[in-house]
Coordinates of C-alpha atoms in Angstrom, one line a residue:
M1 CA 15.6 4.9 -2.4
K2 CA 12.7 4.3 -0.2
F3 CA 13.0 1.6 2.5
R4 CA 10.2 -0.3 4.2
R5 CA 10.9 -1.5 7.7
L6 CA 9.3 -4.8 8.8
L7 CA 8.6 -6.6 12.0
P8 CA 10.5 -9.9 12.4
L9 CA 8.7 -13.3 12.2
A10 CA 8.5 -13.5 16.0
A11 CA 6.8 -10.1 16.2
V12 CA 4.3 -11.1 13.6
A13 CA 3.4 -14.2 15.5
A14 CA 3.1 -12.3 18.7
A15 CA 0.9 -9.7 17.1
A16 CA -1.4 -12.4 15.9
V17 CA -1.8 -13.7 19.5
V18 CA -2.0 -10.5 21.4
L19 CA -4.2 -8.4 19.1
G20 CA -7.7 -9.5 18.5
A21 CA -10.9 -8.1 17.1
G22 CA -11.4 -4.5 18.0
A23 CA -7.8 -4.1 19.3
A24 CA -6.4 -0.6 19.0
A25 CA -3.4 0.0 16.7
P26 CA -0.1 0.3 18.5
A27 CA 0.6 3.9 19.5
S28 CA 4.4 3.7 19.1
A29 CA 6.5 2.7 16.2
A30 CA 8.3 -0.7 16.3
S31 CA 12.0 -0.4 16.1
T32 CA 13.8 -1.9 13.1
P33 CA 15.1 -5.3 14.1
L34 CA 18.9 -5.5 13.8
G35 CA 19.8 -7.3 10.6
Y36 CA 16.2 -7.7 9.6
A37 CA 14.1 -5.1 7.8
G38 CA 12.6 -4.6 4.4
A39 CA 13.5 -2.4 1.5
A40 CA 10.7 -0.8 -0.5
Q41 CA 13.0 0.4 -3.2
H42 CA 10.7 2.2 -5.7
T43 CA 11.9 3.0 -9.2
G44 CA 9.4 4.7 -11.5
L45 CA 9.5 6.2 -15.0
S46 CA 8.6 9.9 -15.0
P47 CA 6.2 10.9 -17.8
S48 CA 7.7 13.2 -20.4
V49 CA 4.3 14.7 -21.2
A50 CA 1.4 15.2 -18.8
G51 CA -1.8 13.3 -19.8
P52 CA -4.7 11.5 -18.4
L53 CA -2.9 8.1 -18.4
V54 CA 0.8 7.4 -18.1
N55 CA 2.5 4.0 -18.1
A56 CA 5.4 3.5 -15.7
T57 CA 7.4 0.7 -14.1
S58 CA 8.5 0.0 -10.6
R59 CA 10.6 -2.9 -9.1
N60 CA 8.2 -3.3 -6.2
W61 CA 4.9 -1.6 -7.0
A62 CA 2.0 -2.7 -9.2
G63 CA -1.3 -0.7 -9.4
Y64 CA -2.2 2.9 -9.9
A65 CA -1.1 6.3 -8.5
I66 CA -2.9 9.6 -9.3
T67 CA -1.4 13.0 -9.1
S68 CA -2.7 16.5 -9.7
L69 CA -2.3 18.4 -12.9
S70 CA -3.9 21.6 -11.6
S71 CA -2.0 24.8 -10.9
P72 CA -1.4 25.3 -8.0
T73 CA -1.1 21.6 -7.5
A74 CA -3.8 20.1 -5.4
T75 CA -3.0 17.6 -2.6
F76 CA -5.0 14.6 -1.6
T77 CA -7.1 14.4 1.5
H78 CA -8.8 11.0 1.3
V79 CA -8.3 7.7 -0.5
H80 CA -10.4 4.6 -0.3
G81 CA -10.2 1.1 -1.8
S82 CA -11.4 -2.4 -1.2
W83 CA -10.4 -5.9 -2.2
T84 CA -10.8 -9.6 -1.4
Q85 CA -7.7 -10.9 0.4
R86 CA -6.2 -13.4 -2.0
A87 CA -4.9 -16.7 -0.8
I88 CA -1.2 -17.1 -1.5
T89 CA 1.1 -20.0 -2.3
C90 CA 4.6 -19.9 -0.9
P91 CA 7.6 -20.0 -3.3
A92 CA 10.0 -19.8 -0.3
P93 CA 9.7 -20.1 3.5
D94 CA 9.6 -16.3 3.8
A95 CA 7.7 -14.6 1.0
W96 CA 5.5 -11.5 0.9
A97 CA 2.7 -9.6 -0.9
I98 CA 1.1 -6.6 0.6
F99 CA -2.1 -4.8 -0.6
W100 CA -2.8 -1.2 0.4
V101 CA -4.1 2.3 -0.3
G102 CA -2.5 5.6 0.9
F103 CA -0.8 8.8 0.0
D104 CA 2.6 9.6 -1.4
G105 CA 5.5 7.3 -2.3
W106 CA 5.3 7.8 -6.0
T107 CA 6.8 11.3 -6.3
N108 CA 8.3 11.7 -2.8
G109 CA 9.9 9.7 0.1
T110 CA 7.0 9.3 2.6
V111 CA 4.0 7.0 2.5
E112 CA 0.9 7.2 4.7
Q113 CA -0.9 3.9 4.3
G114 CA -3.1 1.0 5.4
G115 CA -3.9 -2.4 4.1
S116 CA -3.5 -6.1 4.3
S117 CA -0.5 -8.4 4.1
A118 CA 0.0 -12.0 3.0
R119 CA 3.2 -13.5 4.3
C120 CA 4.7 -16.9 4.3
V121 CA 6.0 -17.7 7.8
N122 CA 8.1 -20.8 7.6
S123 CA 6.1 -21.6 4.4
T124 CA 2.7 -21.1 6.1
P125 CA 0.5 -18.3 4.9
V126 CA -0.4 -15.6 7.5
Y127 CA -2.8 -12.8 6.6
Q128 CA -3.0 -9.5 8.6
L129 CA -4.3 -6.0 8.6
W130 CA -1.7 -3.3 9.2
W131 CA -0.8 0.4 8.9
E132 CA 2.4 2.3 8.4
M133 CA 3.7 5.9 8.4
F134 CA 6.8 5.3 6.3
P135 CA 9.6 5.8 6.9
T136 CA 9.0 6.7 10.6
N137 CA 7.9 3.2 11.7
A138 CA 7.7 -0.4 10.8
I139 CA 4.6 -2.1 9.3
Q140 CA 2.3 -2.3 12.3
P141 CA 0.2 -5.6 12.1
V142 CA -3.0 -5.2 14.1
L143 CA -5.5 -7.9 13.2
T144 CA -5.1 -11.4 11.8
I145 CA -7.6 -12.3 9.0
N146 CA -8.3 -15.1 6.6
A147 CA -7.8 -15.5 2.9
G148 CA -11.0 -14.7 1.1
D149 CA -12.0 -12.0 3.6
S150 CA -13.4 -8.7 2.2
V151 CA -11.0 -5.9 3.1
S152 CA -11.4 -2.1 2.8
A153 CA -9.0 0.7 3.7
D154 CA -9.4 4.5 4.1
V155 CA -6.7 7.1 4.7
T156 CA -7.9 10.6 5.5
Y157 CA -6.0 13.8 6.2
N158 CA -7.5 16.5 8.4
A159 CA -5.8 19.9 7.6
A160 CA -7.2 21.5 10.8
T161 CA -5.3 19.1 13.0
A162 CA -2.6 17.9 10.6
Q163 CA -3.5 14.4 11.4
Y164 CA -3.9 11.2 9.3
T165 CA -6.7 8.8 10.2
I166 CA -6.1 5.3 8.9
T167 CA -8.9 2.8 9.0
V168 CA -8.7 -0.8 7.7
A169 CA -11.8 -3.1 8.0
D170 CA -12.6 -6.8 7.4
A171 CA -16.3 -6.9 6.5
T172 CA -16.2 -10.7 6.6
Q173 CA -15.2 -10.9 10.2
H174 CA -16.8 -7.6 11.2
T175 CA -13.6 -6.3 12.6
S176 CA -11.6 -3.1 12.0
F177 CA -9.1 -0.8 13.5
T178 CA -8.5 3.0 13.3
T179 CA -5.3 4.8 14.2
T180 CA -4.6 8.6 14.1
Q181 CA -1.1 9.6 13.2
T182 CA 1.0 12.7 12.4
C183 CA 3.8 13.2 10.0
A184 CA 7.2 13.3 11.7
A185 CA 8.5 16.8 12.2
N186 CA 11.6 16.1 10.2
L187 CA 9.6 14.9 7.1
V188 CA 7.4 16.4 4.5
C189 CA 4.3 14.3 3.9
S190 CA 3.1 16.2 0.8
R191 CA 0.1 14.0 -0.2
S192 CA 1.2 14.5 -3.8
S193 CA -0.3 11.2 -4.9
A194 CA -3.1 8.8 -4.0
D195 CA -2.2 5.2 -4.5
W196 CA -3.8 1.7 -4.9
I197 CA -0.9 -0.7 -4.8
V198 CA 0.1 -4.4 -4.6
E199 CA 3.7 -4.4 -3.4
A200 CA 6.7 -6.7 -3.2
V201 CA 8.8 -6.3 0.0
G202 CA 12.5 -6.1 0.1
R203 CA 15.4 -6.6 2.5
F204 CA 16.6 -3.3 4.0
G205 CA 20.1 -2.2 3.0
T206 CA 20.7 -5.0 0.5
G207 CA 18.9 -4.0 -2.7
N208 CA 17.4 -7.5 -2.7
F209 CA 13.7 -8.5 -2.4
F210 CA 11.9 -11.3 -0.6
P211 CA 10.2 -13.7 -3.0
L212 CA 6.9 -12.4 -4.1
A213 CA 4.2 -14.6 -2.8
N214 CA 1.9 -15.9 -5.5
Y215 CA -1.5 -14.2 -5.1
G216 CA -2.8 -15.1 -8.5
Q217 CA -5.0 -12.1 -9.5
A218 CA -5.9 -9.4 -7.1
L219 CA -8.9 -7.2 -7.9
M220 CA -8.8 -3.7 -6.4
N221 CA -12.3 -2.2 -6.2
N222 CA -14.1 1.0 -5.3
S223 CA -10.9 3.1 -5.8
V224 CA -11.9 6.7 -5.1
A225 CA -10.1 9.8 -3.8
T226 CA -10.6 13.4 -2.8
D227 CA -8.3 16.4 -3.1
N228 CA -8.1 19.7 -1.3
A229 CA -9.4 21.6 -4.4
G230 CA -12.8 19.9 -4.1
H231 CA -12.4 17.2 -6.7
S232 CA -13.5 13.7 -5.7
G233 CA -14.4 10.4 -7.4
S234 CA -12.7 7.7 -9.3
M235 CA -9.3 7.8 -11.0
T236 CA -10.9 8.8 -14.3
S237 CA -13.6 11.2 -13.1
N238 CA -11.5 14.3 -12.9
S239 CA -9.6 16.0 -15.8
T240 CA -7.3 17.6 -13.2
W241 CA -6.0 14.2 -12.2
Q242 CA -3.3 12.2 -14.0
R243 CA -3.3 8.5 -13.4
T244 CA -0.2 6.3 -13.7
R245 CA -0.5 2.6 -14.4
I246 CA 2.4 0.9 -12.8
Q247 CA 3.9 -2.4 -13.9
E248 CA 6.1 -4.3 -11.4
Q249 CA 9.2 -5.2 -13.3
D250 CA 13.0 -4.6 -13.6
A251 CA 15.3 -4.8 -16.6
T252 CA 14.9 -8.6 -17.1
T253 CA 11.8 -9.8 -15.2
T254 CA 8.1 -8.9 -15.0
Y255 CA 6.8 -9.6 -11.4
A256 CA 3.2 -8.4 -11.7
T257 CA 1.1 -6.7 -14.4
T258 CA -1.6 -4.1 -13.9
G259 CA -4.7 -4.1 -16.1
N260 CA -6.9 -1.3 -17.4
T261 CA -9.3 0.4 -15.1
S262 CA -13.0 -0.4 -15.4
T263 CA -15.4 1.9 -17.3
N264 CA -16.2 3.7 -14.1
G265 CA -12.5 4.1 -13.2
Q266 CA -12.8 2.4 -9.9
N267 CA -11.7 -1.2 -10.4
F268 CA -8.7 -2.9 -11.8
A269 CA -6.7 -6.2 -11.6
V270 CA -3.1 -6.9 -10.7
T271 CA -1.8 -10.3 -11.8
W272 CA 1.1 -12.1 -10.3
A273 CA 3.8 -13.1 -12.8
H274 CA 7.0 -14.1 -11.1
Q275 CA 8.3 -14.5 -7.6

């Protein structure tokens, strides 16, 4: 089980007021609010045979993850993606959809990530840019944005300093933030996958999920990565990378579907199906 910790509604509202364009990301992790947090319980299907494309399911992830097929296994050092922040409709007073790129989470228990969130706060949509070093801290909202804004995110690992640089930018509003983080000493951030994900958010410790805000169809673009063996490019550009297409579903319900990648391997669509 992998759990995502979230800031409470009051903290989200406060962040929207206090942090403006050009604000620095918070240096310290927000504590988990008592009785309120989010579970990112990920359940995937392990492929039985290695290959260039594997299909899998997850209760809370839709999108793509790539892993290394080389021996020794390469680790990822950079991941980039961009998207237009989709407007959401609210199926409940508190519903979520988050859009991000990052490392890990598909084959291990950490995630180093940055992206945008769409949250229904008392049935009113709020859109923000954020970062997270899961499971060390909560989602850190930094900048409030608008539906329709052009968002991009980069996560880079510097082996010389063992630091992660997370940059998320809003090209429409000409705002961005950058934060530099390290993996907690008690964790292993293996960078075993690079991920481009649209995610549902859950309630910590309950096994239940917030309703998935209806985002229609999200287009993830310019999806590229680099590994420490010198390979770089799109998901389909390297024979040493295996890509996994992830459908968000459980035993009875499909929540979101992931389409094929474009011819150049950089673009794909995730379509909302159920709250």
